Amino acid sequence: MSLVNRNLVTIDDLSNEEIEALFLLADEMSDSMKDQTSLCQGKIMASLFFEPSTRTRLSFETAMHRLGGSVISAADIGATSLAKGESITDMARVVGSYADIIVIRHPLEGAAKVVADYAGIPVINAGDGGHQHPTQTLCDLYTLQKERQTIKGLRIALWGDLKYGRTIHSLIFALAKFGANNRAEASPARSAPEHVIKKLTAEYGGELER
């Protein structure tokens, strides 16, 4: 498995085999955390969080520091050149010249893809509007795998805001990829968008029980 110079914008950017390999790597690294302190030495991560975040932002920044790397950050669109009219493509090019990897959270769907297209360095999507949040999905899948040993055949209840919940959108697709059965529980006003249902059916052969 090689993820060199790869982006993670949606959960579809990783195959099942690559996800499983990441889980094995996570197990290996968790058993020898003291040996990982120089893994990213000399590398810089740009942390661009343009929506409120505590756990996601700090987990990425903590991980980079623990791996021996450095972090530069921007947490307020109003304090960046975007507020002066700079385009997101120009921002991506500029930040891409400063850092080795970008982690971005943005309120607009598709923003992470635009940054990935123009930055010239790997980009990780930490949530873009109501679109996707693939790293949260990886954490959820990893937890299910550890607790239940397998994901295939599990019946998973998805509860709450399925319309705008980007974590749910990523998870619906990932669970289907691994053979789980999804059951949705939401009010009609918060049900999963039609385009999510169509993608689930057409690309994964899955369905969302209601």
PDB file of C-alpha atoms in Angstrom:
ATOM      1  CA  MET A   1       0.000   0.000   0.000  1.00  0.00           C
ATOM      2  CA  SER A   2       1.324   3.445  -0.902  1.00  0.00           C
ATOM      3  CA  LEU A   3      -0.488   6.629   0.098  1.00  0.00           C
ATOM      4  CA  VAL A   4       2.383   8.907  -0.936  1.00  0.00           C
ATOM      5  CA  ASN A   5       1.062  12.173  -2.393  1.00  0.00           C
ATOM      6  CA  ARG A   6      -2.525  10.925  -2.081  1.00  0.00           C
ATOM      7  CA  ASN A   7      -5.490  13.063  -1.017  1.00  0.00           C
ATOM      8  CA  LEU A   8      -8.280  11.993   1.321  1.00  0.00           C
ATOM      9  CA  VAL A   9     -11.264  14.094   0.293  1.00  0.00           C
ATOM     10  CA  THR A  10     -13.966  11.413   0.387  1.00  0.00           C
ATOM     11  CA  ILE A  11     -14.033   7.890   1.760  1.00  0.00           C
ATOM     12  CA  ASP A  12     -14.009   6.694  -1.870  1.00  0.00           C
ATOM     13  CA  ASP A  13     -10.381   7.822  -2.134  1.00  0.00           C
ATOM     14  CA  LEU A  14      -9.442   4.633  -0.261  1.00  0.00           C
ATOM     15  CA  SER A  15     -10.152   1.062  -1.326  1.00  0.00           C
ATOM     16  CA  ASN A  16     -11.318  -1.530   1.198  1.00  0.00           C
ATOM     17  CA  GLU A  17      -7.858  -3.081   1.089  1.00  0.00           C
ATOM     18  CA  GLU A  18      -6.208   0.263   1.829  1.00  0.00           C
ATOM     19  CA  ILE A  19      -8.576   0.919   4.730  1.00  0.00           C
ATOM     20  CA  GLU A  20      -7.820  -2.494   6.214  1.00  0.00           C
ATOM     21  CA  ALA A  21      -4.088  -1.873   5.779  1.00  0.00           C
ATOM     22  CA  LEU A  22      -4.462   1.449   7.615  1.00  0.00           C
ATOM     23  CA  PHE A  23      -6.161  -0.366  10.495  1.00  0.00           C
ATOM     24  CA  LEU A  24      -3.255  -2.809  10.723  1.00  0.00           C
ATOM     25  CA  LEU A  25      -0.807   0.088  10.648  1.00  0.00           C
ATOM     26  CA  ALA A  26      -2.758   1.834  13.419  1.00  0.00           C
ATOM     27  CA  ASP A  27      -2.475  -1.320  15.547  1.00  0.00           C
ATOM     28  CA  GLU A  28       1.263  -1.509  14.945  1.00  0.00           C
ATOM     29  CA  MET A  29       1.856   2.158  15.732  1.00  0.00           C
ATOM     30  CA  SER A  30      -0.266   2.086  18.888  1.00  0.00           C
ATOM     31  CA  ASP A  31       1.962  -0.667  20.252  1.00  0.00           C
ATOM     32  CA  SER A  32       5.118   1.399  19.773  1.00  0.00           C
ATOM     33  CA  MET A  33       4.163   5.067  20.117  1.00  0.00           C
ATOM     34  CA  LYS A  34       7.550   6.035  21.570  1.00  0.00           C
ATOM     35  CA  ASP A  35       9.204   4.886  18.339  1.00  0.00           C
ATOM     36  CA  GLN A  36       7.117   7.274  16.190  1.00  0.00           C
ATOM     37  CA  THR A  37       8.409  10.602  17.537  1.00  0.00           C
ATOM     38  CA  SER A  38      10.634  11.385  14.551  1.00  0.00           C
ATOM     39  CA  LEU A  39       8.439   9.973  11.787  1.00  0.00           C
ATOM     40  CA  CYS A  40       7.413  13.430  10.514  1.00  0.00           C
ATOM     41  CA  GLN A  41      10.492  15.338  11.582  1.00  0.00           C
ATOM     42  CA  GLY A  42      11.051  18.329   9.294  1.00  0.00           C
ATOM     43  CA  LYS A  43       7.500  18.150   7.905  1.00  0.00           C
ATOM     44  CA  ILE A  44       4.926  20.932   8.238  1.00  0.00           C
ATOM     45  CA  MET A  45       1.150  20.463   8.418  1.00  0.00           C
ATOM     46  CA  ALA A  46      -1.141  23.380   7.575  1.00  0.00           C
ATOM     47  CA  SER A  47      -4.238  23.240   9.779  1.00  0.00           C
ATOM     48  CA  LEU A  48      -7.018  25.248   8.079  1.00  0.00           C
ATOM     49  CA  PHE A  49     -10.142  25.074  10.213  1.00  0.00           C
ATOM     50  CA  PHE A  50     -12.707  27.580   8.985  1.00  0.00           C
ATOM     51  CA  GLU A  51     -15.508  26.114  11.102  1.00  0.00           C
ATOM     52  CA  PRO A  52     -15.568  25.639  14.894  1.00  0.00           C
ATOM     53  CA  SER A  53     -13.783  22.475  15.971  1.00  0.00           C
ATOM     54  CA  THR A  54     -12.209  21.118  19.124  1.00  0.00           C
ATOM     55  CA  ARG A  55     -11.686  17.367  18.860  1.00  0.00           C
ATOM     56  CA  THR A  56     -10.930  17.099  15.139  1.00  0.00           C
ATOM     57  CA  ARG A  57      -8.575  20.057  14.973  1.00  0.00           C
ATOM     58  CA  LEU A  58      -6.674  19.231  18.143  1.00  0.00           C
ATOM     59  CA  SER A  59      -6.432  15.542  17.284  1.00  0.00           C
ATOM     60  CA  PHE A  60      -4.762  16.330  13.956  1.00  0.00           C
ATOM     61  CA  GLU A  61      -2.421  18.890  15.477  1.00  0.00           C
ATOM     62  CA  THR A  62      -1.556  16.646  18.415  1.00  0.00           C
ATOM     63  CA  ALA A  63      -0.818  13.741  16.070  1.00  0.00           C
ATOM     64  CA  MET A  64       1.536  15.881  13.967  1.00  0.00           C
ATOM     65  CA  HIS A  65       3.411  17.091  17.051  1.00  0.00           C
ATOM     66  CA  ARG A  66       3.676  13.562  18.476  1.00  0.00           C
ATOM     67  CA  LEU A  67       5.134  12.400  15.149  1.00  0.00           C
ATOM     68  CA  GLY A  68       7.811  15.069  15.353  1.00  0.00           C
ATOM     69  CA  GLY A  69       6.364  17.493  12.795  1.00  0.00           C
ATOM     70  CA  SER A  70       5.318  21.128  12.991  1.00  0.00           C
ATOM     71  CA  VAL A  71       1.963  22.862  12.569  1.00  0.00           C
ATOM     72  CA  ILE A  72       0.945  26.176  11.028  1.00  0.00           C
ATOM     73  CA  SER A  73      -2.696  27.118  11.353  1.00  0.00           C
ATOM     74  CA  ALA A  74      -5.551  29.407  10.366  1.00  0.00           C
ATOM     75  CA  ALA A  75      -8.820  29.158  12.238  1.00  0.00           C
ATOM     76  CA  ASP A  76     -10.819  32.184  11.094  1.00  0.00           C
ATOM     77  CA  ILE A  77     -11.693  33.046   7.504  1.00  0.00           C
ATOM     78  CA  GLY A  78     -12.004  36.674   8.590  1.00  0.00           C
ATOM     79  CA  ALA A  79      -8.341  36.713   9.568  1.00  0.00           C
ATOM     80  CA  THR A  80      -7.122  35.339   6.228  1.00  0.00           C
ATOM     81  CA  SER A  81      -6.755  36.845   2.772  1.00  0.00           C
ATOM     82  CA  LEU A  82     -10.020  35.125   1.803  1.00  0.00           C
ATOM     83  CA  ALA A  83     -11.723  37.978   3.637  1.00  0.00           C
ATOM     84  CA  LYS A  84     -10.013  40.416   1.262  1.00  0.00           C
ATOM     85  CA  GLY A  85     -11.288  38.631  -1.818  1.00  0.00           C
ATOM     86  CA  GLU A  86      -8.553  36.075  -2.440  1.00  0.00           C
ATOM     87  CA  SER A  87      -9.954  32.962  -4.109  1.00  0.00           C
ATOM     88  CA  ILE A  88      -9.777  29.564  -2.441  1.00  0.00           C
ATOM     89  CA  THR A  89      -7.668  28.342  -5.373  1.00  0.00           C
ATOM     90  CA  ASP A  90      -5.085  31.075  -4.776  1.00  0.00           C
ATOM     91  CA  MET A  91      -5.089  30.283  -1.056  1.00  0.00           C
ATOM     92  CA  ALA A  92      -4.498  26.611  -1.844  1.00  0.00           C
ATOM     93  CA  ARG A  93      -1.497  27.416  -4.035  1.00  0.00           C
ATOM     94  CA  VAL A  94       0.021  29.722  -1.411  1.00  0.00           C
ATOM     95  CA  VAL A  95      -0.466  27.381   1.549  1.00  0.00           C
ATOM     96  CA  GLY A  96       0.740  24.486  -0.587  1.00  0.00           C
ATOM     97  CA  SER A  97       4.064  26.288  -0.985  1.00  0.00           C
ATOM     98  CA  TYR A  98       4.443  26.600   2.808  1.00  0.00           C
ATOM     99  CA  ALA A  99       3.509  23.127   4.022  1.00  0.00           C
ATOM    100  CA  ASP A 100       3.886  19.424   3.241  1.00  0.00           C
ATOM    101  CA  ILE A 101       0.259  18.497   3.919  1.00  0.00           C
ATOM    102  CA  ILE A 102      -3.002  20.377   4.452  1.00  0.00           C
ATOM    103  CA  VAL A 103      -5.891  19.456   6.741  1.00  0.00           C
ATOM    104  CA  ILE A 104      -8.946  21.574   5.999  1.00  0.00           C
ATOM    105  CA  ARG A 105     -12.417  22.057   7.433  1.00  0.00           C
ATOM    106  CA  HIS A 106     -14.650  24.415   5.485  1.00  0.00           C
ATOM    107  CA  PRO A 107     -18.352  25.297   5.577  1.00  0.00           C
ATOM    108  CA  LEU A 108     -18.786  24.910   1.800  1.00  0.00           C
ATOM    109  CA  GLU A 109     -19.342  21.514   0.199  1.00  0.00           C
ATOM    110  CA  GLY A 110     -16.596  20.758  -2.282  1.00  0.00           C
ATOM    111  CA  ALA A 111     -14.067  23.180  -0.783  1.00  0.00           C
ATOM    112  CA  ALA A 112     -11.683  20.379   0.179  1.00  0.00           C
ATOM    113  CA  LYS A 113     -11.703  19.055  -3.398  1.00  0.00           C
ATOM    114  CA  VAL A 114     -10.846  22.491  -4.771  1.00  0.00           C
ATOM    115  CA  VAL A 115      -7.935  22.828  -2.340  1.00  0.00           C
ATOM    116  CA  ALA A 116      -6.740  19.327  -3.246  1.00  0.00           C
ATOM    117  CA  ASP A 117      -6.837  20.212  -6.947  1.00  0.00           C
ATOM    118  CA  TYR A 118      -4.679  23.329  -6.564  1.00  0.00           C
ATOM    119  CA  ALA A 119      -2.448  22.901  -3.502  1.00  0.00           C
ATOM    120  CA  GLY A 120       0.127  20.608  -5.099  1.00  0.00           C
ATOM    121  CA  ILE A 121       0.504  18.686  -1.808  1.00  0.00           C
ATOM    122  CA  PRO A 122      -1.666  16.040  -0.096  1.00  0.00           C
ATOM    123  CA  VAL A 123      -4.937  17.317   1.374  1.00  0.00           C
ATOM    124  CA  ILE A 124      -7.079  15.709   4.074  1.00  0.00           C
ATOM    125  CA  ASN A 125     -10.732  16.696   4.325  1.00  0.00           C
ATOM    126  CA  ALA A 126     -11.714  17.262   7.953  1.00  0.00           C
ATOM    127  CA  GLY A 127     -15.289  18.099   6.959  1.00  0.00           C
ATOM    128  CA  ASP A 128     -16.678  20.229   4.126  1.00  0.00           C
ATOM    129  CA  GLY A 129     -20.186  21.522   4.694  1.00  0.00           C
ATOM    130  CA  GLY A 130     -22.743  18.729   4.588  1.00  0.00           C
ATOM    131  CA  HIS A 131     -20.612  16.675   2.188  1.00  0.00           C
ATOM    132  CA  GLN A 132     -18.217  14.218   3.877  1.00  0.00           C
ATOM    133  CA  HIS A 133     -15.888  13.718   6.848  1.00  0.00           C
ATOM    134  CA  PRO A 134     -13.783  10.683   5.852  1.00  0.00           C
ATOM    135  CA  THR A 135     -11.362  10.617   8.785  1.00  0.00           C
ATOM    136  CA  GLN A 136     -14.233  10.425  11.277  1.00  0.00           C
ATOM    137  CA  THR A 137     -15.582   7.519   9.260  1.00  0.00           C
ATOM    138  CA  LEU A 138     -12.209   5.760   9.470  1.00  0.00           C
ATOM    139  CA  CYS A 139     -12.327   6.132  13.261  1.00  0.00           C
ATOM    140  CA  ASP A 140     -15.877   4.742  13.349  1.00  0.00           C
ATOM    141  CA  LEU A 141     -14.990   1.781  11.114  1.00  0.00           C
ATOM    142  CA  TYR A 142     -11.862   1.040  13.139  1.00  0.00           C
ATOM    143  CA  THR A 143     -13.876   1.036  16.367  1.00  0.00           C
ATOM    144  CA  LEU A 144     -16.500  -1.314  14.909  1.00  0.00           C
ATOM    145  CA  GLN A 145     -13.787  -3.637  13.617  1.00  0.00           C
ATOM    146  CA  LYS A 146     -12.060  -3.740  17.011  1.00  0.00           C
ATOM    147  CA  GLU A 147     -15.261  -4.297  18.945  1.00  0.00           C
ATOM    148  CA  ARG A 148     -17.062  -6.733  16.623  1.00  0.00           C
ATOM    149  CA  GLN A 149     -14.140  -8.257  14.657  1.00  0.00           C
ATOM    150  CA  THR A 150     -16.074  -7.782  11.427  1.00  0.00           C
ATOM    151  CA  ILE A 151     -18.267  -5.154   9.807  1.00  0.00           C
ATOM    152  CA  LYS A 152     -19.888  -7.402   7.205  1.00  0.00           C
ATOM    153  CA  GLY A 153     -23.444  -8.323   8.118  1.00  0.00           C
ATOM    154  CA  LEU A 154     -23.800  -5.862  11.000  1.00  0.00           C
ATOM    155  CA  ARG A 155     -27.069  -3.925  11.182  1.00  0.00           C
ATOM    156  CA  ILE A 156     -26.169  -0.322  11.923  1.00  0.00           C
ATOM    157  CA  ALA A 157     -28.759   2.200  13.126  1.00  0.00           C
ATOM    158  CA  LEU A 158     -28.059   5.759  11.967  1.00  0.00           C
ATOM    159  CA  TRP A 159     -29.861   8.237  14.176  1.00  0.00           C
ATOM    160  CA  GLY A 160     -30.273  11.995  14.049  1.00  0.00           C
ATOM    161  CA  ASP A 161     -29.519  14.539  11.337  1.00  0.00           C
ATOM    162  CA  LEU A 162     -28.996  12.440   8.212  1.00  0.00           C
ATOM    163  CA  LYS A 163     -29.602  15.390   5.881  1.00  0.00           C
ATOM    164  CA  TYR A 164     -26.645  17.599   6.791  1.00  0.00           C
ATOM    165  CA  GLY A 165     -24.559  15.180   8.855  1.00  0.00           C
ATOM    166  CA  ARG A 166     -21.359  14.842   6.822  1.00  0.00           C
ATOM    167  CA  THR A 167     -20.050  12.156   9.162  1.00  0.00           C
ATOM    168  CA  ILE A 168     -23.161  10.097   8.418  1.00  0.00           C
ATOM    169  CA  HIS A 169     -22.820  10.563   4.650  1.00  0.00           C
ATOM    170  CA  SER A 170     -19.276   9.193   4.692  1.00  0.00           C
ATOM    171  CA  LEU A 171     -20.249   6.391   7.047  1.00  0.00           C
ATOM    172  CA  ILE A 172     -23.262   5.255   4.977  1.00  0.00           C
ATOM    173  CA  PHE A 173     -21.016   4.630   1.973  1.00  0.00           C
ATOM    174  CA  ALA A 174     -18.200   3.029   3.956  1.00  0.00           C
ATOM    175  CA  LEU A 175     -20.505   0.632   5.790  1.00  0.00           C
ATOM    176  CA  ALA A 176     -22.022  -0.449   2.484  1.00  0.00           C
ATOM    177  CA  LYS A 177     -18.531  -1.012   1.050  1.00  0.00           C
ATOM    178  CA  PHE A 178     -17.812  -3.398   3.914  1.00  0.00           C
ATOM    179  CA  GLY A 179     -21.134  -5.236   3.693  1.00  0.00           C
ATOM    180  CA  ALA A 180     -23.044  -3.795   6.648  1.00  0.00           C
ATOM    181  CA  ASN A 181     -26.766  -3.092   6.592  1.00  0.00           C
ATOM    182  CA  ASN A 182     -27.831   0.501   7.275  1.00  0.00           C
ATOM    183  CA  ARG A 183     -31.043   1.442   9.059  1.00  0.00           C
ATOM    184  CA  ALA A 184     -31.992   5.127   9.216  1.00  0.00           C
ATOM    185  CA  GLU A 185     -33.958   6.767  12.004  1.00  0.00           C
ATOM    186  CA  ALA A 186     -34.701  10.427  11.376  1.00  0.00           C
ATOM    187  CA  SER A 187     -37.542  12.886  11.066  1.00  0.00           C
ATOM    188  CA  PRO A 188     -38.696  13.522   7.468  1.00  0.00           C
ATOM    189  CA  ALA A 189     -37.046  16.950   7.586  1.00  0.00           C
ATOM    190  CA  ARG A 190     -33.714  15.389   8.491  1.00  0.00           C
ATOM    191  CA  SER A 191     -33.734  12.277   6.297  1.00  0.00           C
ATOM    192  CA  ALA A 192     -30.760  11.407   4.080  1.00  0.00           C
ATOM    193  CA  PRO A 193     -30.592  13.429   0.828  1.00  0.00           C
ATOM    194  CA  GLU A 194     -31.773  11.752  -2.343  1.00  0.00           C
ATOM    195  CA  HIS A 195     -28.334  12.041  -3.976  1.00  0.00           C
ATOM    196  CA  VAL A 196     -26.836  10.076  -1.063  1.00  0.00           C
ATOM    197  CA  ILE A 197     -29.461   7.345  -1.448  1.00  0.00           C
ATOM    198  CA  LYS A 198     -28.889   7.173  -5.224  1.00  0.00           C
ATOM    199  CA  LYS A 199     -25.119   6.894  -4.802  1.00  0.00           C
ATOM    200  CA  LEU A 200     -25.555   4.223  -2.128  1.00  0.00           C
ATOM    201  CA  THR A 201     -27.772   2.165  -4.439  1.00  0.00           C
ATOM    202  CA  ALA A 202     -25.991   2.720  -7.750  1.00  0.00           C
ATOM    203  CA  GLU A 203     -22.361   2.482  -6.651  1.00  0.00           C
ATOM    204  CA  TYR A 204     -22.482   0.137  -3.661  1.00  0.00           C
ATOM    205  CA  GLY A 205     -25.601  -1.919  -4.225  1.00  0.00           C
ATOM    206  CA  GLY A 206     -26.723  -0.954  -0.729  1.00  0.00           C
ATOM    207  CA  GLU A 207     -29.959   0.321   0.680  1.00  0.00           C
ATOM    208  CA  LEU A 208     -31.074   2.417   3.609  1.00  0.00           C
ATOM    209  CA  GLU A 209     -33.900   0.872   5.581  1.00  0.00           C
ATOM    210  CA  ARG A 210     -36.307   3.387   7.097  1.00  0.00           C
TER     211      ARG A 210
END
